[in-house]
Amino acid sequence: MERLTYVNEETGYTVARVSTDRSSDLLTVVGALLGAQPGESLRLQGRWSSHPQYGRQFEVDSYTTVLPATIQGIQRYLGSGLVKGIGPVFAERIVAHFGLDTLRVIEDEPGRLVEVPGLGPKRTARITAAWEEQKAIKEVMVFLQGVGVSTSLAVRIYKQYGDASTDVVTKEPYRLAADVWGIGFKTADAIARSVGIPHDSPQRVMAGLQYTLSEATDSGHCYLPEPNLVADATKILDVPADLVTRCLDDLVAGEGVVREMVPGGDGQQLLPAVYLVPFHRAEQSLAGSLLRLLNDRADRLPHFHTVDWDRALTWLKARTGHDLAPEQQQAVRLALTSKVAVLTGGPGCGKSFTVRSIVELAAAKKAKVTLVAPTGRAAKRLAELTGHPAATVHRLLQLRPGGDASYDRDNPLDVDLLVVDEASMLDLILANKLVKAIPPGAHLLLVGDVDQLPSVGAGEVLRDLLAAPSIPRVRLTQIFRQAAQSGVVTNAHRINAGRPPLLQGLPDFFLFASDDTDATAALTVDVAYTRIPTKFGFDPRRDVQVLTPMHRGPAGAGALNTLLQQHLTPHREGQPERRAGGRVFRVGDKVTQIRNNYDKGQAGVFNGTLGIVTTLSAEEQTLTVRTDEDENIDYEFDELDELAHAYAMTIHRSQGSEYPAVVIPLTTSAWMMLQRNLLYTAVTRAKKLVVLVGSRRALAAAVRTVGAGRRHTALDHRLN
């Protein structure tokens, strides 16, 4: 194998160029070649075909690896990144020293590697360990590939279970879906089928029920009504409903899931709800913690029950230079006298100034004030607006590997007033961890815009709190004069009210009309990369963010990232890059983390964290990202599926972040996603400029369509 041209990590489909004895020209081979490395000799089985665009090629059905036999092959094999610690330079030195005997020396006499100039005992030990691991992985790989597992997943299975991998895969394949990131039920099911687990096995049906609930939590639900769960699982598993019902009873009896009666959509009739255990615990715990906090007799801000509010507000005006509107005054009093309060409102209604006023008054009484937000960007913005330090929720709680917090009910935070901004982003699990860590008598203020999209994770905590009469709240509605002059603010409120945005005569809100999806994608890239930087002076990588309704399709985040990367960090000969699945990573790339990883960085790296790739080492097989929280995070090459490019991202992923300029492609191909709260959320991410690109029909549909129904949650019921 000379080089890999294309690899799809999900399907295993690979396009590669190979040299053979029979021809001096390189041949194109296509098919399932995952795991094969440049420099390896391969024995390929398959058939010849002719591609209308690419000509004659060989379609691979199966392959086996034959260790390289030529000097050049050995050098390329070792330098391909297969063995950590050997890059192209050391590969060349090792092969120059040992020649055709190289692989035998590494295998049988690894101590001799110190003979190579520059290879000390430390690096030699690393190479020996990597080679041994590679050998063990190869053996597991052969077995796993025999049961249809791709190489990238095989590496992960091996990292999770080591030598027990083969045992787990043959006897408990459904464990993979729970234990190994990147393996879902469908992959585990395919493996189970190939190792002979029957279609109607209770093990399979119970795993399928848990998978169905897990998919529901990925869609934001905390539980599923039992009839929905049985119907969905029956469809997914293709087995009789009575078998699913029996297995569900067994699962409840074995405490694999929790069944509880909760009010239905009408709020009156009770229905059986089925929860995954962690979500049931979190919902009960969060409701209990909030009610305890609200009703506790202790108060860590006692001064504000007897304060002269007229004097306090006069002092505040002297401090800030501005009067508070009546509803802002109400919010200030509520936050400082009630132990749990919610402040909500749209853009331009003065939420940030109200928070600043609350913090000023609390600080004047020497209160311990802590400000947090769910994302690094939101925390930075909160700190700028209030002049008071702010952290992310994860950093405040000091989450440890595994996700447990250093602060909890037994070891609470030392805080008198905790302010949480962008609270619409708080999912059930994180909100529970946070509220559990608040000491008795402290005050909690949740600030957010309830009309934005709900959290990416399960639950709609902010909406449930506003639906529970027991929780005090203030909704700011007055748009301030300065904000009213902004087209972004004006149109955000118009969209939220179901009215079309104004598209004429505004200096900061534009529509570039285009009805063709491919043309919309090209125009989006042109606007983001060329037109906005030229007209407004914004940096296309740092200041401009493309936000799309969908990930897939020609104008989706995936395709737009590829196009934008070609402009912003194109391939350059001699510059390092690393292919991972269908993506190529280069220094300078804007990337985002796509799963919570509690083992990385000082306090974990979380879904949605943004950063820039700063270094990439083929030899060390690592890539370093500088995050928006100013932390350097290293990724091994086999962890790169935790990263995605972020030149363009879905609107859901952008929650909690603000950007100077936002470009939003709207096409009728994203019809199912065109909803009012989605467009409203995208528009409110922009500080200075919004450019819509695409179809007027799609825009009208988004403004007209009220979002999907409520999520299945019972937090408001528990708070009553």
XYZ file of C-alpha atoms in Angstrom:
720
model
C 0.000 0.000 0.000
C 1.375 3.378 -1.041
C -1.219 5.770 0.386
C -4.737 6.108 1.753
C -6.869 8.469 -0.339
C -10.137 8.294 1.607
C -11.333 6.488 4.741
C -14.853 6.467 6.176
C -14.420 5.401 9.806
C -18.116 4.611 10.251
C -18.571 2.263 7.305
C -14.954 1.143 6.883
C -15.063 2.092 3.189
C -11.553 2.957 2.017
C -9.968 4.167 -1.208
C -6.232 3.450 -1.469
C -3.411 3.396 -4.019
C -1.249 0.291 -4.213
C 1.806 -0.735 -6.212
C 2.083 -4.273 -7.574
C 4.791 -6.390 -9.224
C 2.813 -6.459 -12.464
C 2.730 -2.752 -13.282
C 4.773 0.370 -12.714
C 1.530 2.374 -12.341
C -0.309 2.632 -9.038
C -3.657 0.844 -8.868
C -6.777 2.102 -7.109
C -8.367 -0.322 -4.650
C -11.674 0.277 -2.858
C -13.510 -1.533 -0.066
C -13.231 -2.489 3.598
C -9.524 -1.864 4.237
C -9.733 -0.263 7.661
C -6.556 -0.818 9.653
C -4.239 -1.305 6.691
C -1.253 1.050 6.843
C 0.836 2.591 4.059
C 3.967 0.454 3.603
C 2.246 -2.830 4.484
C 2.122 -5.623 1.929
C -1.443 -6.810 1.482
C -3.009 -9.876 -0.094
C -6.319 -8.633 -1.506
C -9.282 -10.718 -2.626
C -12.122 -9.270 -4.662
C -13.014 -8.363 -8.243
C -12.102 -5.886 -10.962
C -14.587 -3.158 -11.883
C -14.713 0.008 -13.918
C -15.733 3.347 -12.392
C -17.233 5.914 -14.854
C -15.093 8.724 -13.381
C -12.004 6.966 -11.941
C -11.578 4.105 -14.415
C -10.372 0.580 -13.617
C -10.219 -0.339 -9.931
C -10.154 -3.386 -7.679
C -13.079 -3.913 -5.271
C -11.803 -5.617 -2.110
C -13.923 -8.237 -0.332
C -11.250 -9.218 2.214
C -7.566 -8.750 2.874
C -4.714 -10.125 4.937
C -1.566 -8.304 5.970
C 1.807 -9.644 4.930
C 4.646 -7.934 6.761
C 6.569 -5.733 4.321
C 9.528 -7.420 2.687
C 11.304 -4.519 0.980
C 13.494 -1.854 2.588
C 11.171 0.855 1.305
C 8.095 -1.029 2.546
C 9.558 -1.550 6.025
C 10.496 2.123 6.262
C 7.046 3.288 5.224
C 5.364 0.741 7.521
C 7.322 1.916 10.569
C 6.948 5.608 9.714
C 3.192 5.412 9.104
C 2.292 6.195 12.727
C 1.661 2.532 13.510
C 4.166 2.416 16.364
C 4.171 5.342 18.785
C 7.634 6.882 19.086
C 8.667 6.154 15.497
C 8.009 8.851 12.920
C 9.355 9.044 9.350
C 12.810 10.307 10.526
C 13.465 7.497 13.021
C 11.972 4.923 10.645
C 14.579 5.952 8.075
C 17.428 5.710 10.644
C 16.312 2.312 11.983
C 15.942 0.807 8.499
C 19.279 2.331 7.386
C 20.909 0.527 10.339
C 19.186 -2.891 10.275
C 17.983 -3.144 6.664
C 15.726 -6.124 5.878
C 16.370 -7.479 9.379
C 14.549 -4.492 10.998
C 11.227 -6.149 11.907
C 12.944 -9.292 13.265
C 15.173 -7.106 15.492
C 12.178 -5.170 16.906
C 10.358 -8.475 17.492
C 13.190 -10.628 18.909
C 16.036 -8.310 20.001
C 14.444 -4.921 20.781
C 17.370 -4.013 23.066
C 19.511 -3.587 19.940
C 17.496 -0.506 18.915
C 19.864 1.591 21.057
C 22.471 0.988 18.323
C 20.534 3.487 16.157
C 21.816 7.085 16.532
C 19.377 9.165 18.599
C 17.456 6.188 20.039
C 18.131 6.152 23.786
C 16.889 3.544 26.284
C 13.730 5.564 27.031
C 12.528 5.758 23.414
C 13.598 2.134 22.813
C 11.445 1.003 25.749
C 8.493 2.972 24.361
C 8.909 1.445 20.903
C 9.138 -2.075 22.395
C 5.969 -1.530 24.480
C 4.090 -0.051 21.501
C 5.147 -2.974 19.294
C 3.926 -5.513 21.881
C 0.603 -3.692 22.255
C 0.285 -3.483 18.481
C 0.866 -7.251 18.230
C -1.763 -7.975 20.896
C -4.186 -5.574 19.224
C -3.535 -7.245 15.842
C -4.535 -10.629 17.302
C -7.720 -9.181 18.791
C -8.280 -7.302 15.504
C -8.203 -10.482 13.482
C -10.924 -11.927 15.703
C -12.985 -8.709 15.791
C -12.744 -8.141 12.050
C -14.000 -11.704 11.674
C -17.185 -10.627 13.480
C -17.508 -7.377 11.539
C -15.892 -4.783 13.828
C -13.969 -1.895 12.248
C -10.355 -1.325 13.250
C -10.966 1.955 15.058
C -13.604 0.319 17.261
C -11.382 -2.746 17.735
C -8.644 -0.491 19.157
C -11.167 0.988 21.581
C -12.504 -2.410 22.612
C -8.931 -3.531 23.288
C -8.224 -0.386 25.359
C -11.371 -1.029 27.422
C -10.988 -4.759 28.069
C -7.376 -5.667 27.135
C -6.843 -9.409 26.907
C -10.459 -10.033 27.985
C -11.724 -8.430 24.735
C -12.439 -11.686 22.922
C -14.272 -13.067 25.959
C -16.511 -10.006 26.396
C -17.334 -9.828 22.692
C -18.355 -13.496 22.485
C -20.266 -13.776 25.779
C -21.586 -10.262 26.572
C -21.534 -8.266 23.333
C -24.234 -5.856 24.519
C -21.849 -4.604 27.222
C -19.948 -2.870 24.421
C -22.807 -0.413 23.852
C -22.630 0.731 27.494
C -18.847 0.604 28.003
C -17.228 1.688 24.734
C -17.675 5.208 23.327
C -18.633 5.001 19.644
C -20.356 1.611 19.868
C -24.118 1.842 19.949
C -26.721 -0.866 20.235
C -26.816 -1.475 16.477
C -23.092 -2.261 16.265
C -23.269 -4.425 19.401
C -26.338 -6.173 17.929
C -24.497 -6.953 14.681
C -21.589 -8.392 16.703
C -24.010 -10.411 18.873
C -25.623 -11.835 15.741
C -22.271 -12.895 14.333
C -21.299 -14.654 17.594
C -24.596 -16.570 17.598
C -26.866 -14.785 20.122
C -30.503 -15.508 19.113
C -32.756 -12.761 17.726
C -35.333 -13.249 20.518
C -32.842 -13.717 23.359
C -33.932 -11.899 26.576
C -30.343 -10.532 26.771
C -30.912 -8.865 23.368
C -34.412 -7.555 24.195
C -33.333 -6.047 27.550
C -30.317 -4.405 25.901
C -32.686 -3.095 23.190
C -35.025 -1.580 25.786
C -32.131 0.203 27.482
C -30.902 1.367 24.073
C -34.370 2.761 23.239
C -34.389 4.712 26.522
C -30.831 5.886 25.909
C -31.825 7.167 22.442
C -34.743 8.994 24.083
C -32.382 10.719 26.546
C -30.181 11.718 23.588
C -33.326 13.395 22.185
C -33.792 15.251 25.486
C -36.376 13.056 27.249
C -35.834 12.030 30.883
C -38.222 9.077 30.529
C -40.544 7.430 28.015
C -44.191 6.582 28.695
C -44.336 2.773 28.853
C -46.600 2.380 25.751
C -44.157 4.524 23.690
C -41.177 2.544 24.962
C -42.728 -0.841 24.138
C -43.817 0.349 20.672
C -40.403 1.866 19.834
C -38.440 -1.150 21.134
C -40.708 -3.612 19.288
C -40.005 -1.746 16.052
C -36.243 -1.522 16.619
C -35.861 -5.156 17.727
C -38.398 -6.673 15.318
C -39.778 -9.025 18.010
C -43.338 -9.490 19.416
C -44.640 -6.772 21.787
C -45.534 -9.322 24.500
C -41.882 -10.480 24.621
C -40.783 -6.827 25.014
C -43.329 -6.297 27.817
C -42.144 -9.450 29.658
C -38.502 -8.417 29.360
C -39.379 -4.894 30.563
C -40.966 -6.388 33.701
C -37.784 -8.426 34.268
C -35.651 -5.320 33.741
C -37.734 -3.358 36.311
C -37.547 -6.282 38.765
C -33.754 -6.442 38.326
C -33.527 -2.630 38.865
C -32.076 -2.088 35.390
C -34.731 0.629 34.846
C -37.299 2.432 37.059
C -41.059 2.487 36.434
C -43.111 5.223 38.142
C -46.540 6.809 37.662
C -46.304 10.488 36.616
C -48.846 12.982 35.225
C -49.360 12.750 31.443
C -49.321 15.634 28.971
C -52.689 16.931 30.236
C -51.242 17.089 33.768
C -54.212 15.156 35.153
C -54.105 11.481 34.192
C -51.224 9.403 35.557
C -49.220 7.232 33.172
C -46.442 4.673 33.713
C -43.091 6.323 32.951
C -39.915 4.266 32.469
C -36.559 5.864 33.337
C -32.933 4.824 33.054
C -31.740 4.744 36.684
C -29.347 7.774 36.590
C -32.062 10.073 35.153
C -34.683 8.996 37.701
C -32.227 9.551 40.560
C -31.163 12.944 39.178
C -34.749 14.190 38.715
C -35.777 13.165 42.249
C -32.567 14.563 43.731
C -32.771 17.911 41.879
C -36.380 18.516 42.937
C -35.555 17.596 46.548
C -32.454 19.829 46.623
C -34.330 22.841 45.187
C -37.215 22.505 47.649
C -34.806 22.064 50.576
C -32.877 25.160 49.497
C -36.054 27.196 49.006
C -37.568 26.265 52.366
C -34.432 26.253 54.536
C -34.694 28.521 57.608
C -31.031 29.495 57.414
C -30.168 32.509 55.224
C -26.643 33.468 54.184
C -27.842 36.905 52.948
C -29.896 38.034 55.994
C -29.190 41.805 55.550
C -31.499 42.083 52.523
C -34.677 41.329 54.486
C -34.307 44.614 56.382
C -32.508 46.764 53.815
C -33.820 50.235 52.829
C -34.359 49.480 49.128
C -34.706 53.138 48.057
C -31.291 53.889 49.558
C -29.798 50.710 48.147
C -31.043 51.494 44.612
C -29.805 55.106 44.840
C -26.350 53.805 45.867
C -26.488 51.327 42.992
C -27.277 54.056 40.449
C -24.260 56.043 41.681
C -22.129 52.876 41.207
C -23.362 51.903 37.751
C -24.547 55.199 36.304
C -27.953 53.762 35.313
C -31.440 53.448 36.731
C -33.082 50.035 36.962
C -36.478 49.576 35.290
C -39.284 48.490 37.687
C -39.131 44.803 36.625
C -35.317 44.854 36.995
C -35.724 46.258 40.535
C -38.165 43.431 41.261
C -35.586 40.889 40.022
C -32.827 42.402 42.189
C -34.995 42.207 45.321
C -36.144 38.666 44.519
C -32.603 37.312 43.978
C -31.367 38.795 47.265
C -34.374 37.813 49.417
C -35.497 34.471 47.914
C -33.173 31.474 48.147
C -34.137 30.153 44.695
C -35.124 32.500 41.864
C -35.326 32.490 38.066
C -34.660 35.514 35.850
C -35.696 35.145 32.218
C -36.162 37.407 29.197
C -35.084 37.912 25.602
C -32.109 39.863 24.175
C -31.909 43.588 24.936
C -34.139 43.322 28.035
C -31.298 43.954 30.479
C -30.697 40.523 32.034
C -26.938 41.122 32.158
C -27.253 44.579 33.744
C -29.702 43.165 36.304
C -27.212 40.413 37.194
C -24.437 42.992 37.505
C -26.631 45.030 39.882
C -27.405 41.964 42.022
C -23.690 41.104 42.227
C -22.753 44.726 43.142
C -25.252 44.819 46.021
C -24.284 41.369 47.341
C -20.564 42.205 47.147
C -21.194 45.484 49.007
C -22.444 43.373 51.931
C -19.254 41.236 51.725
C -21.232 38.240 50.452
C -19.342 35.351 48.813
C -20.623 35.539 45.235
C -19.865 32.843 42.629
C -20.775 33.183 38.949
C -20.978 30.193 36.619
C -22.135 29.293 33.108
C -22.313 25.975 31.264
C -19.655 26.846 28.633
C -16.243 28.524 28.648
C -17.401 31.258 26.282
C -20.504 32.049 28.344
C -18.398 32.180 31.532
C -15.933 34.605 29.902
C -18.779 36.843 28.758
C -20.368 36.784 32.226
C -17.051 37.842 33.779
C -16.718 40.743 31.276
C -20.290 41.952 31.919
C -20.116 41.864 35.728
C -16.424 42.578 36.352
C -16.484 39.546 38.670
C -14.676 36.210 38.014
C -16.819 33.470 36.447
C -16.151 29.764 35.849
C -17.813 26.912 34.009
C -20.052 24.657 36.093
C -17.654 21.760 35.455
C -14.644 23.677 36.768
C -16.519 25.011 39.786
C -17.563 21.491 40.815
C -14.096 20.058 39.971
C -15.466 16.986 38.234
C -13.200 13.952 38.587
C -12.617 11.036 36.184
C -15.898 9.153 35.998
C -17.893 12.379 36.365
C -18.220 12.603 40.172
C -17.981 16.135 41.575
C -15.499 17.159 44.269
C -18.272 19.326 45.766
C -21.617 17.802 46.773
C -24.061 17.677 49.690
C -21.376 16.332 52.051
C -18.749 18.817 50.857
C -20.685 21.925 49.752
C -19.304 25.029 48.059
C -18.494 27.999 50.294
C -20.903 30.442 48.640
C -23.619 32.877 49.719
C -24.981 33.686 46.241
C -24.576 31.450 43.192
C -25.567 32.942 39.826
C -25.949 30.576 36.844
C -26.094 32.279 33.437
C -27.363 30.632 30.211
C -29.475 28.348 32.401
C -31.494 27.130 29.378
C -28.414 25.000 28.614
C -28.436 23.199 31.970
C -29.427 19.580 31.493
C -30.877 17.446 34.272
C -27.667 15.599 35.235
C -25.488 18.740 35.437
C -28.168 20.805 37.203
C -28.497 18.083 39.826
C -24.739 18.001 40.474
C -24.669 21.798 40.788
C -27.671 22.274 43.079
C -26.536 19.399 45.337
C -23.320 21.344 46.033
C -25.073 24.534 47.251
C -24.933 24.913 51.066
C -28.091 25.441 53.173
C -29.101 29.105 53.368
C -27.285 30.135 50.167
C -29.144 31.847 47.318
C -29.381 30.414 43.793
C -30.258 32.634 40.832
C -30.800 30.968 37.454
C -30.641 33.357 34.496
C -31.578 32.396 30.951
C -33.811 32.822 27.927
C -36.495 30.151 28.121
C -37.458 30.690 24.461
C -34.128 29.369 23.227
C -33.539 25.722 22.418
C -33.513 23.484 25.485
C -30.299 21.807 26.664
C -28.434 19.322 24.467
C -28.602 16.792 27.326
C -31.843 15.369 28.739
C -34.386 17.567 30.514
C -35.618 21.155 30.211
C -34.686 22.392 33.629
C -35.325 26.124 33.098
C -38.753 25.547 31.509
C -39.738 23.079 34.264
C -38.772 25.591 36.969
C -40.889 28.257 35.287
C -43.785 25.758 35.054
C -43.618 25.058 38.819
C -45.598 27.687 40.820
C -43.401 27.050 43.873
C -40.322 28.638 42.230
C -40.174 32.503 42.362
C -39.394 34.192 39.021
C -39.241 37.498 37.106
C -39.591 37.784 33.329
C -38.024 40.911 31.802
C -40.045 42.185 28.827
C -38.999 45.819 28.287
C -36.494 46.246 25.414
C -34.099 49.110 26.178
C -33.700 51.953 23.703
C -30.085 51.232 22.810
C -30.853 47.528 22.157
C -33.937 48.443 20.136
C -31.647 50.168 17.580
C -29.996 46.819 16.816
C -31.417 44.874 13.875
C -30.216 41.659 15.534
C -32.237 42.340 18.720
C -35.279 43.683 16.824
C -35.435 40.670 14.513
C -34.810 38.168 17.325
C -37.947 39.464 19.060
C -39.920 39.502 15.786
C -38.945 35.865 15.089
C -39.824 34.851 18.664
C -43.246 36.444 18.231
C -43.803 34.551 14.944
C -43.299 37.616 12.716
C -40.898 37.665 9.739
C -37.601 39.524 10.298
C -37.017 42.913 8.656
C -34.602 42.429 5.752
C -34.273 45.950 4.325
C -32.298 48.944 5.534
C -30.610 47.378 8.553
C -26.810 47.708 8.924
C -26.413 44.415 10.831
C -28.993 41.945 9.429
C -29.006 40.651 5.840
C -30.459 37.921 3.632
C -28.608 36.549 0.582
C -31.393 34.731 -1.273
C -30.681 31.409 -2.989
C -33.124 28.561 -3.688
C -30.623 25.901 -4.740
C -29.060 23.937 -1.850
C -25.608 23.503 -3.442
C -25.532 27.178 -4.448
C -26.527 28.100 -0.864
C -23.568 26.109 0.488
C -21.113 27.840 -1.879
C -22.601 31.263 -1.091
C -22.416 30.584 2.684
C -18.682 29.865 2.378
C -18.157 32.988 0.248
C -20.048 35.177 2.754
C -18.185 33.748 5.777
C -14.716 33.575 4.241
C -14.636 36.589 1.891
C -17.533 39.053 2.063
C -17.890 39.568 5.842
C -14.107 39.933 6.458
C -13.840 42.360 3.508
C -16.810 44.571 4.471
C -16.680 44.418 8.282
C -13.046 43.498 9.018
C -13.940 40.381 11.042
C -11.436 37.526 11.262
C -13.067 34.593 9.382
C -11.806 31.976 11.847
C -12.105 33.797 15.174
C -15.080 36.144 14.657
C -17.362 34.480 12.095
C -19.395 31.378 12.937
C -21.540 29.433 10.470
C -24.580 27.920 12.230
C -26.733 25.373 10.399
C -29.994 23.615 11.290
C -28.550 20.200 10.359
C -25.290 18.269 10.273
C -26.021 16.409 7.036
C -26.682 17.528 3.481
C -24.847 19.913 1.101
C -25.539 22.927 3.356
C -25.108 20.961 6.607
C -22.273 21.437 9.100
C -20.309 18.421 7.787
C -20.092 19.556 4.151
C -19.586 23.235 5.051
C -16.696 22.372 7.370
C -14.943 20.594 4.498
C -15.428 23.625 2.210
C -14.364 26.160 4.847
C -11.323 24.107 5.827
C -10.167 24.128 2.183
C -10.052 27.944 2.398
C -8.826 28.478 5.950
C -6.368 25.590 6.541
C -5.747 24.024 3.119
C -3.410 21.074 2.516
C 0.199 22.269 2.251
C 3.018 20.022 1.117
C 5.339 19.195 4.012
C 2.897 20.412 6.694
C 1.709 17.711 9.151
C -1.865 16.512 8.967
C -3.757 13.516 10.298
C -6.690 11.720 8.738
C -9.224 10.292 11.199
C -12.233 8.677 9.591
C -13.628 11.076 7.015
C -11.883 14.116 8.579
C -8.405 15.544 8.155
C -6.924 17.567 11.033
C -4.329 20.289 10.444
C -2.594 22.882 12.607
C -4.832 25.975 12.794
C -8.111 24.023 12.520
C -11.042 25.256 14.585
C -12.449 22.210 16.428
C -15.030 21.242 19.032
C -15.203 18.393 21.556
C -18.221 16.141 20.873
C -18.415 14.083 24.086
C -17.796 14.633 27.791
C -14.365 13.268 28.713
C -13.717 13.556 32.445
C -10.174 12.182 32.090
C -8.753 15.044 30.025
C -7.366 18.369 31.199
C -7.521 19.730 34.747
C -11.245 19.129 35.230
C -12.369 17.255 32.121
C -13.216 18.465 28.622
C -16.872 18.749 27.791
C -19.208 18.405 24.861
C -19.222 21.756 23.042
C -15.770 23.001 24.164
C -14.169 24.926 21.283
C -10.489 25.274 20.459
C -7.744 25.597 17.843
C -5.312 22.834 16.867
C -1.869 24.202 17.801
C 0.484 21.238 17.217
C 0.362 17.872 15.493
C 3.130 15.242 15.842
C 3.160 12.131 13.638
C 5.997 10.747 15.727
C 4.293 11.154 19.107
C 0.898 10.438 17.517
C -0.642 13.356 19.381
C -2.486 16.515 18.478
C -2.821 19.480 20.875
C -5.841 21.783 21.082
C -5.825 25.177 22.818
C -9.380 25.456 24.167
C -11.499 28.583 24.629
C -10.792 28.154 28.362
C -7.063 28.696 27.579
C -6.071 25.113 28.390
C -3.859 22.898 26.218
C -5.429 19.448 25.731
C -3.539 16.552 24.124
C -5.320 13.929 22.025
C -3.841 10.594 20.992
C -4.488 9.883 17.307
C -6.920 7.111 18.236
C -8.994 9.662 20.224
C -9.594 12.030 17.321
C -13.181 10.856 16.880
C -13.875 12.968 19.996
C -13.178 16.071 17.876
C -15.100 17.604 14.997
C -14.320 20.678 12.919
C -16.136 23.788 14.092
C -15.912 26.327 11.245
C -19.577 25.412 10.828
C -21.660 23.810 13.576
C -25.258 22.939 14.221
C -27.336 25.556 16.022
C -27.856 23.082 18.900
C -24.071 22.976 19.437
C -23.795 26.775 19.543
C -25.908 27.239 22.670
C -24.326 29.392 25.334
C -21.794 30.904 22.935
C -21.767 34.338 21.313
C -19.895 35.360 18.170
C -19.368 38.785 16.589
C -20.883 37.546 13.306
C -23.168 34.611 12.524
C -23.981 33.160 9.079
C -27.089 30.944 8.919
C -27.803 28.833 5.813
C -31.530 28.017 5.487
C -32.617 25.478 2.870
C -35.839 23.574 2.266
C -33.798 20.332 2.478
C -33.639 20.978 6.256
C -37.454 21.202 6.348
C -37.948 19.034 9.476
C -35.531 21.235 11.453
C -36.950 24.613 10.442
C -38.476 25.745 13.717
C -38.888 29.099 15.402
C -36.828 28.412 18.545
C -34.001 27.024 16.373
C -33.814 30.193 14.253
C -34.295 32.413 17.331
C -31.401 30.661 19.109
C -29.143 31.074 16.033
C -29.919 34.788 15.670
C -29.368 35.485 19.386
C -25.840 33.967 19.160
C -24.732 37.067 17.197
C -23.336 40.149 18.946
C -22.991 42.433 15.929
C -24.043 40.847 12.635
C -26.417 38.205 11.230
C -26.374 37.062 7.600
C -29.041 34.607 6.477
C -28.222 32.706 3.298
C -30.766 30.668 1.374
C -34.436 30.317 0.634
C -37.142 32.832 1.621
C -39.548 29.885 1.772
C -37.321 28.107 4.303
C -37.053 31.321 6.369
C -40.855 31.740 6.380
C -41.288 28.094 7.450
C -38.827 28.508 10.330
C -40.603 31.653 11.618
C -44.039 30.050 11.245
C -43.309 26.640 12.822
C -43.565 26.426 16.586
C -40.951 23.971 17.944
C -41.541 20.325 18.698
C -43.670 19.388 21.698
C -42.456 19.286 25.272
C -39.888 16.747 26.348
C -40.915 13.926 28.671
C -39.843 15.314 32.046
C -41.458 15.276 35.489
C -39.347 17.857 37.337
C -42.193 20.421 37.445
C -44.510 17.719 38.871
C -41.914 16.823 41.548
C -41.507 20.522 42.465
C -45.256 20.736 43.138
